[in-house]
Amino acid sequence: MSLLMRNVTRTRLTPFAPHPGAPVELVEEEYVIPVPRDWDRAVLAGVAIGTGLLLALAVTWSTSSIGGLLALSGVWSAIAYGVAAVFDLAWILCMALEWLARFDPRKAAIPRRAGYAALGISMAAIAADGFRAGGKTGLAIGLIGAAVSLIAKGVWTLAIRHTAKPLSPIAQQYVARRQAAAGAELALAVVERQLERSRGHLNAYRQAYGTIPAETGQPYPDPDKPSGQPDSVSPTVRSAVRAAVAVSPEATPEDIVEQLARIGINTDANTVRTLSGQTVGQESDNQDSRSGAVLALAPHAPDDTITDTVRSAVRTHGDNLDAVLSAVRRVHGPNVQRETVRRLVSRVAG
């Protein structure tokens, strides 16, 4: 077998029948074919292994030298040698960041400079340990030992430059825009996750303190807001409907809609029912089940809040929750929650 070729075992489907006339089945058959050797890949793998070995030796040497120097301070040897490993790990991590940013020269420049600074500090510490141990002779040994880290970083730098293919200015802009778009999507995902967490905390807080009923999950109406009617109904329509109900208590919602249309106010029967305290599609205390007429609203001021109405109803009905709730819904609509009225009755009656 030539050094330029190697054998590779592969499989293929082959029709097979045990005897003539038997059903034919597809079975896997192994076969061997020669393929060219990928020497570039093999050499690159060897470079990676060799670079890793150089780094291991450099870290071992520098840790031994700097650890012995730090141990003179009187700290435990384990702590001294552990801290000594930081000197080389710093520039090794900077080279890893440089390799990750190999397609962005401006981004890779920062870890490259930081790596050289950390390497210089490490080499100075190794040389200082050699000088302490043997004067000028020791200094020479320290400088030679410091060169081990320099050689390891230099080899790794060459490996990074070999794998980091240069990009043209146009290609660099294209890559930068794609990276920016991906970063924006990631940032939005983080923000949305934070918003969902905040909404969950807010809902839990409201339910815990009674501002949202747990059974519906919807906020209670604000008892200090005038009227509990939908915000989409204009004040003109609201006032006109209430006036029409007061003038024509026996009129049906459809009759009131027709009356208001004659004076240029457009509304619908469902809005009339809502403003008069009825629920759409249901009979309520405001509607006569035989005639469908909307009865007159309880006396109240136009700007009364739910609290004002509860206070007035308590003076009339006492603490009878059902009677007070019926009176409040006649004024502010069927969407007023029973729990809201109960809390206000407790507050007013207390």
Short mmCIF file of C-alpha atoms in Angstrom, two decimals:
data_model
loop_
_atom_site.label_atom_id
_atom_site.label_comp_id
_atom_site.label_asym_id
_atom_site.label_seq_id
_atom_site.Cartn_x
_atom_site.Cartn_y
_atom_site.Cartn_z
CA MET A 1 0.00 0.00 0.00
CA SER A 2 1.38 3.40 -1.04
CA LEU A 3 2.01 6.08 1.55
CA LEU A 4 -0.22 8.34 -0.51
CA MET A 5 -3.24 6.01 -0.27
CA ARG A 6 -5.11 4.22 2.49
CA ASN A 7 -7.86 1.61 2.56
CA VAL A 8 -11.34 2.53 3.80
CA THR A 9 -14.08 -0.01 4.58
CA ARG A 10 -17.57 0.98 3.49
CA THR A 11 -20.97 -0.71 3.19
CA ARG A 12 -23.55 -0.95 0.41
CA LEU A 13 -26.94 -2.62 -0.08
CA THR A 14 -26.85 -5.77 -2.23
CA PRO A 15 -29.83 -7.90 -3.35
CA PHE A 16 -29.67 -11.46 -2.00
CA ALA A 17 -31.82 -14.58 -2.32
CA PRO A 18 -30.93 -17.90 -0.59
CA HIS A 19 -32.16 -19.97 -3.57
CA PRO A 20 -33.81 -19.38 -6.93
CA GLY A 21 -37.42 -18.32 -6.58
CA ALA A 22 -36.99 -17.07 -2.99
CA PRO A 23 -37.88 -13.48 -2.12
CA VAL A 24 -35.02 -11.07 -2.75
CA GLU A 25 -33.86 -9.07 0.23
CA LEU A 26 -31.44 -6.14 0.40
CA VAL A 27 -28.51 -6.85 2.74
CA GLU A 28 -25.47 -4.81 3.71
CA GLU A 29 -22.18 -5.80 2.13
CA GLU A 30 -18.79 -4.47 3.21
CA TYR A 31 -16.17 -3.54 0.65
CA VAL A 32 -12.77 -1.85 0.71
CA ILE A 33 -11.71 1.04 -1.49
CA PRO A 34 -8.40 2.96 -1.57
CA VAL A 35 -8.62 6.71 -0.92
CA PRO A 36 -5.88 9.37 -0.94
CA ARG A 37 -4.40 10.19 2.45
CA ASP A 38 -5.24 13.64 3.82
CA TRP A 39 -1.75 14.67 4.86
CA ASP A 40 -2.80 18.25 5.53
CA ARG A 41 -5.25 17.10 8.14
CA ALA A 42 -2.74 14.69 9.64
CA VAL A 43 -0.06 17.38 9.88
CA LEU A 44 -2.52 19.85 11.41
CA ALA A 45 -3.50 17.24 13.99
CA GLY A 46 0.17 16.71 14.78
CA VAL A 47 0.66 20.45 15.20
CA ALA A 48 -2.29 20.59 17.59
CA ILE A 49 -0.89 17.73 19.66
CA GLY A 50 2.58 19.24 19.69
CA THR A 51 1.25 22.65 20.69
CA GLY A 52 -0.68 21.10 23.54
CA LEU A 53 2.46 19.32 24.71
CA LEU A 54 4.47 22.55 24.58
CA LEU A 55 1.82 24.34 26.63
CA ALA A 56 1.81 21.57 29.24
CA LEU A 57 5.60 21.73 29.58
CA ALA A 58 5.57 25.54 29.73
CA VAL A 59 2.92 25.57 32.45
CA THR A 60 4.81 22.91 34.42
CA TRP A 61 8.10 24.81 34.27
CA SER A 62 6.69 28.23 35.05
CA THR A 63 4.50 26.89 37.86
CA SER A 64 7.51 25.19 39.45
CA SER A 65 9.67 28.31 39.18
CA ILE A 66 7.11 30.92 40.20
CA GLY A 67 5.65 28.67 42.89
CA GLY A 68 9.07 28.35 44.54
CA LEU A 69 9.43 32.13 44.45
CA LEU A 70 5.98 32.73 46.00
CA ALA A 71 6.59 30.07 48.67
CA LEU A 72 9.25 32.38 50.19
CA SER A 73 6.43 34.57 51.50
CA GLY A 74 5.55 31.86 54.02
CA VAL A 75 2.21 30.77 52.55
CA TRP A 76 1.36 27.10 52.14
CA SER A 77 3.10 25.45 49.23
CA ALA A 78 -0.22 24.30 47.74
CA ILE A 79 -1.47 27.89 47.64
CA ALA A 80 1.84 29.23 46.25
CA TYR A 81 1.96 26.74 43.39
CA GLY A 82 -1.75 27.13 42.67
CA VAL A 83 -1.35 30.89 42.32
CA ALA A 84 1.77 30.37 40.19
CA ALA A 85 -0.31 28.50 37.61
CA VAL A 86 -2.36 31.65 37.09
CA PHE A 87 0.57 33.40 35.36
CA ASP A 88 0.63 31.00 32.42
CA LEU A 89 -3.08 30.18 32.39
CA ALA A 90 -3.80 33.89 31.83
CA TRP A 91 -1.98 34.12 28.49
CA ILE A 92 -3.20 30.65 27.46
CA LEU A 93 -6.82 31.73 27.96
CA CYS A 94 -6.13 34.95 26.07
CA MET A 95 -4.86 32.89 23.12
CA ALA A 96 -8.02 30.78 23.25
CA LEU A 97 -10.13 33.97 23.06
CA GLU A 98 -7.95 35.19 20.20
CA TRP A 99 -8.63 31.97 18.30
CA LEU A 100 -12.40 32.27 18.87
CA ALA A 101 -12.27 35.79 17.41
CA ARG A 102 -10.06 34.77 14.47
CA PHE A 103 -12.63 36.02 11.91
CA ASP A 104 -12.77 39.49 13.48
CA PRO A 105 -9.29 41.10 13.55
CA ARG A 106 -10.39 44.06 15.67
CA LYS A 107 -12.01 41.84 18.28
CA ALA A 108 -9.00 39.49 18.34
CA ALA A 109 -6.56 42.37 18.94
CA ILE A 110 -7.61 42.87 22.58
CA PRO A 111 -6.93 39.30 23.82
CA ARG A 112 -3.72 39.26 21.75
CA ARG A 113 -2.35 42.33 23.59
CA ALA A 114 -3.53 41.02 26.95
CA GLY A 115 -1.86 37.68 26.22
CA TYR A 116 1.49 39.32 25.50
CA ALA A 117 1.21 41.36 28.71
CA ALA A 118 0.49 38.25 30.79
CA LEU A 119 3.34 36.39 29.07
CA GLY A 120 5.77 39.22 29.89
CA ILE A 121 4.79 39.12 33.58
CA SER A 122 5.21 35.34 33.66
CA MET A 123 8.64 35.48 32.01
CA ALA A 124 9.80 38.22 34.40
CA ALA A 125 8.72 36.11 37.39
CA ILE A 126 10.62 33.07 36.06
CA ALA A 127 13.77 35.16 35.49
CA ALA A 128 13.46 36.66 38.99
CA ASP A 129 13.30 33.18 40.51
CA GLY A 130 16.45 32.16 38.63
CA PHE A 131 18.32 35.28 39.75
CA ARG A 132 17.28 34.66 43.38
CA ALA A 133 18.53 31.08 43.24
CA GLY A 134 21.94 31.64 41.62
CA GLY A 135 22.78 35.26 40.90
CA LYS A 136 23.93 35.94 37.36
CA THR A 137 24.18 32.25 36.52
CA GLY A 138 20.73 31.67 37.89
CA LEU A 139 19.45 34.66 35.91
CA ALA A 140 20.70 33.05 32.69
CA ILE A 141 18.94 29.83 33.62
CA GLY A 142 15.80 31.82 34.45
CA LEU A 143 15.89 33.57 31.08
CA ILE A 144 16.25 30.26 29.28
CA GLY A 145 13.35 28.86 31.30
CA ALA A 146 11.26 31.92 30.49
CA ALA A 147 11.90 31.30 26.80
CA VAL A 148 9.94 28.04 27.12
CA SER A 149 6.71 30.01 27.63
CA LEU A 150 7.67 32.38 24.81
CA ILE A 151 8.25 29.47 22.40
CA ALA A 152 4.93 27.83 23.39
CA LYS A 153 3.00 31.04 22.76
CA GLY A 154 4.83 31.66 19.49
CA VAL A 155 3.94 28.20 18.17
CA TRP A 156 0.31 28.61 19.14
CA THR A 157 0.22 32.05 17.52
CA LEU A 158 1.50 30.55 14.26
CA ALA A 159 -1.16 27.81 14.48
CA ILE A 160 -3.89 30.40 14.96
CA ARG A 161 -2.71 32.42 11.97
CA HIS A 162 -2.67 29.27 9.86
CA THR A 163 -6.28 28.36 10.70
CA ALA A 164 -7.59 31.94 10.64
CA LYS A 165 -8.05 32.47 6.93
CA PRO A 166 -7.91 36.16 5.99
CA LEU A 167 -11.18 37.69 4.77
CA SER A 168 -11.58 40.44 2.22
CA PRO A 169 -13.10 43.74 3.48
CA ILE A 170 -16.43 42.89 1.79
CA ALA A 171 -16.51 39.38 3.28
CA GLN A 172 -15.56 40.82 6.68
CA GLN A 173 -18.52 43.23 6.56
CA TYR A 174 -20.85 40.38 5.60
CA VAL A 175 -19.64 38.21 8.50
CA ALA A 176 -19.89 41.15 10.92
CA ARG A 177 -23.50 41.87 9.92
CA ARG A 178 -24.50 38.23 10.29
CA GLN A 179 -22.86 38.11 13.72
CA ALA A 180 -24.62 41.34 14.73
CA ALA A 181 -28.00 39.94 13.62
CA ALA A 182 -27.41 36.74 15.58
CA GLY A 183 -26.34 38.77 18.62
CA ALA A 184 -29.49 40.91 18.39
CA GLU A 185 -31.70 37.80 18.32
CA LEU A 186 -29.89 36.40 21.34
CA ALA A 187 -30.26 39.71 23.21
CA LEU A 188 -34.00 39.81 22.44
CA ALA A 189 -34.38 36.25 23.70
CA VAL A 190 -32.68 37.21 26.97
CA VAL A 191 -34.86 40.32 27.35
CA GLU A 192 -38.06 38.39 26.63
CA ARG A 193 -37.10 35.78 29.20
CA GLN A 194 -36.52 38.53 31.77
CA LEU A 195 -39.88 40.14 30.91
CA GLU A 196 -41.72 36.84 31.32
CA ARG A 197 -40.04 36.32 34.69
CA SER A 198 -41.00 39.86 35.76
CA ARG A 199 -44.61 39.36 34.64
CA GLY A 200 -44.77 36.14 36.62
CA HIS A 201 -43.47 37.88 39.75
CA LEU A 202 -45.94 40.74 39.25
CA ASN A 203 -48.92 38.40 38.87
CA ALA A 204 -47.86 36.43 41.93
CA TYR A 205 -47.57 39.68 43.90
CA ARG A 206 -51.02 40.86 42.80
CA GLN A 207 -52.66 37.54 43.61
CA ALA A 208 -50.93 37.41 46.99
CA TYR A 209 -52.21 40.88 47.93
CA GLY A 210 -55.67 40.52 46.43
CA THR A 211 -55.37 42.76 43.37
CA ILE A 212 -55.99 39.81 41.01
CA PRO A 213 -58.50 37.05 41.83
CA ALA A 214 -56.81 33.65 41.54
CA GLU A 215 -59.88 32.07 39.96
CA THR A 216 -59.99 34.45 36.96
CA GLY A 217 -56.43 35.77 36.71
CA GLN A 218 -57.84 39.17 35.64
CA PRO A 219 -57.24 42.39 37.60
CA TYR A 220 -59.99 43.73 39.83
CA PRO A 221 -61.52 47.00 38.61
CA ASP A 222 -60.06 50.04 40.27
CA PRO A 223 -62.53 51.00 43.02
CA ASP A 224 -61.34 54.61 42.93
CA LYS A 225 -62.02 55.04 39.19
CA PRO A 226 -65.32 56.67 38.17
CA SER A 227 -67.54 53.94 36.70
CA GLY A 228 -66.53 50.39 35.95
CA GLN A 229 -67.79 50.59 32.36
CA PRO A 230 -65.58 49.70 29.35
CA ASP A 231 -63.08 52.37 28.38
CA SER A 232 -64.09 51.98 24.73
CA VAL A 233 -67.51 53.62 25.39
CA SER A 234 -67.33 57.37 25.01
CA PRO A 235 -68.65 59.63 27.80
CA THR A 236 -71.27 61.00 25.37
CA VAL A 237 -72.71 57.54 24.68
CA ARG A 238 -72.59 56.60 28.36
CA SER A 239 -74.42 59.75 29.45
CA ALA A 240 -76.97 59.44 26.66
CA VAL A 241 -77.76 55.81 27.47
CA ARG A 242 -78.23 56.56 31.16
CA ALA A 243 -80.44 59.53 30.39
CA ALA A 244 -82.56 57.46 27.99
CA VAL A 245 -82.91 54.67 30.58
CA ALA A 246 -84.00 57.20 33.21
CA VAL A 247 -86.56 58.80 30.87
CA SER A 248 -87.88 55.53 29.36
CA PRO A 249 -87.47 52.82 32.01
CA GLU A 250 -89.76 50.43 30.15
CA ALA A 251 -87.87 50.68 26.84
CA THR A 252 -85.92 47.71 25.52
CA PRO A 253 -82.25 48.09 24.58
CA GLU A 254 -83.24 48.08 20.91
CA ASP A 255 -85.71 50.93 21.51
CA ILE A 256 -83.02 52.98 23.23
CA VAL A 257 -80.62 52.39 20.34
CA GLU A 258 -83.27 53.67 17.92
CA GLN A 259 -84.03 56.71 20.08
CA LEU A 260 -80.37 57.69 20.29
CA ALA A 261 -79.89 57.18 16.54
CA ARG A 262 -82.51 59.86 15.88
CA ILE A 263 -80.33 62.44 17.65
CA GLY A 264 -77.12 61.32 15.96
CA ILE A 265 -75.67 59.07 18.70
CA ASN A 266 -74.77 55.61 17.42
CA THR A 267 -74.53 52.64 19.77
CA ASP A 268 -75.81 49.06 19.94
CA ALA A 269 -78.02 46.93 22.16
CA ASN A 270 -75.11 45.12 23.79
CA THR A 271 -73.58 48.43 24.88
CA VAL A 272 -76.92 49.52 26.32
CA ARG A 273 -77.21 46.27 28.27
CA THR A 274 -73.64 46.65 29.57
CA LEU A 275 -74.13 50.27 30.61
CA SER A 276 -77.41 49.41 32.32
CA GLY A 277 -75.85 46.60 34.36
CA GLN A 278 -76.89 43.61 32.24
CA THR A 279 -74.67 40.83 30.91
CA VAL A 280 -74.96 40.18 27.18
CA GLY A 281 -77.07 37.12 26.51
CA GLN A 282 -78.21 36.85 30.15
CA GLU A 283 -81.02 38.31 32.24
CA SER A 284 -79.95 40.43 35.20
CA ASP A 285 -81.46 42.38 38.04
CA ASN A 286 -81.81 45.38 35.67
CA GLN A 287 -83.97 43.55 33.14
CA ASP A 288 -87.57 42.38 33.42
CA SER A 289 -87.57 38.77 32.14
CA ARG A 290 -91.10 39.18 30.70
CA SER A 291 -90.74 42.42 28.77
CA GLY A 292 -86.98 42.75 28.32
CA ALA A 293 -87.19 46.35 29.47
CA VAL A 294 -84.21 48.05 31.09
CA LEU A 295 -85.17 49.32 34.53
CA ALA A 296 -84.03 52.64 35.93
CA LEU A 297 -80.54 52.88 37.41
CA ALA A 298 -80.06 53.48 41.10
CA PRO A 299 -79.57 57.19 41.98
CA HIS A 300 -75.92 58.16 41.76
CA ALA A 301 -73.66 60.98 40.67
CA PRO A 302 -72.01 60.70 37.20
CA ASP A 303 -68.51 60.73 38.71
CA ASP A 304 -69.19 58.25 41.53
CA THR A 305 -66.49 55.63 42.01
CA ILE A 306 -67.15 52.03 43.00
CA THR A 307 -66.20 52.95 46.56
CA ASP A 308 -68.76 55.78 46.58
CA THR A 309 -71.50 53.46 45.35
CA VAL A 310 -70.62 50.77 47.90
CA ARG A 311 -70.74 53.35 50.68
CA SER A 312 -74.18 54.54 49.53
CA ALA A 313 -75.47 50.95 49.18
CA VAL A 314 -74.20 50.01 52.64
CA ARG A 315 -76.18 52.88 54.12
CA THR A 316 -79.29 51.44 52.45
CA HIS A 317 -78.74 47.67 52.66
CA GLY A 318 -76.27 47.31 55.51
CA ASP A 319 -73.65 44.61 55.09
CA ASN A 320 -75.86 42.40 52.87
CA LEU A 321 -73.25 41.53 50.28
CA ASP A 322 -75.71 40.29 47.64
CA ALA A 323 -77.83 43.42 47.85
CA VAL A 324 -74.81 45.73 47.78
CA LEU A 325 -73.27 43.82 44.85
CA SER A 326 -76.54 44.10 42.89
CA ALA A 327 -76.70 47.84 43.54
CA VAL A 328 -73.07 48.35 42.48
CA ARG A 329 -73.51 46.35 39.29
CA ARG A 330 -76.58 48.40 38.37
CA VAL A 331 -74.39 51.50 38.39
CA HIS A 332 -70.98 50.27 37.24
CA GLY A 333 -71.82 47.25 35.09
CA PRO A 334 -71.71 43.45 35.49
CA ASN A 335 -67.92 43.24 35.32
CA VAL A 336 -67.48 44.40 38.91
CA GLN A 337 -66.02 41.46 40.81
CA ARG A 338 -67.78 40.11 43.89
CA GLU A 339 -64.47 39.97 45.76
CA THR A 340 -63.91 43.68 45.06
CA VAL A 341 -67.27 44.58 46.58
CA ARG A 342 -66.68 42.26 49.56
CA ARG A 343 -63.39 43.98 50.36
CA LEU A 344 -64.96 47.44 50.05
CA VAL A 345 -67.95 46.46 52.22
CA SER A 346 -65.54 45.23 54.90
CA ARG A 347 -63.63 48.50 54.69
CA VAL A 348 -66.73 50.76 54.72
CA ALA A 349 -68.69 48.78 57.31
CA GLY A 350 -65.63 48.43 59.55
#
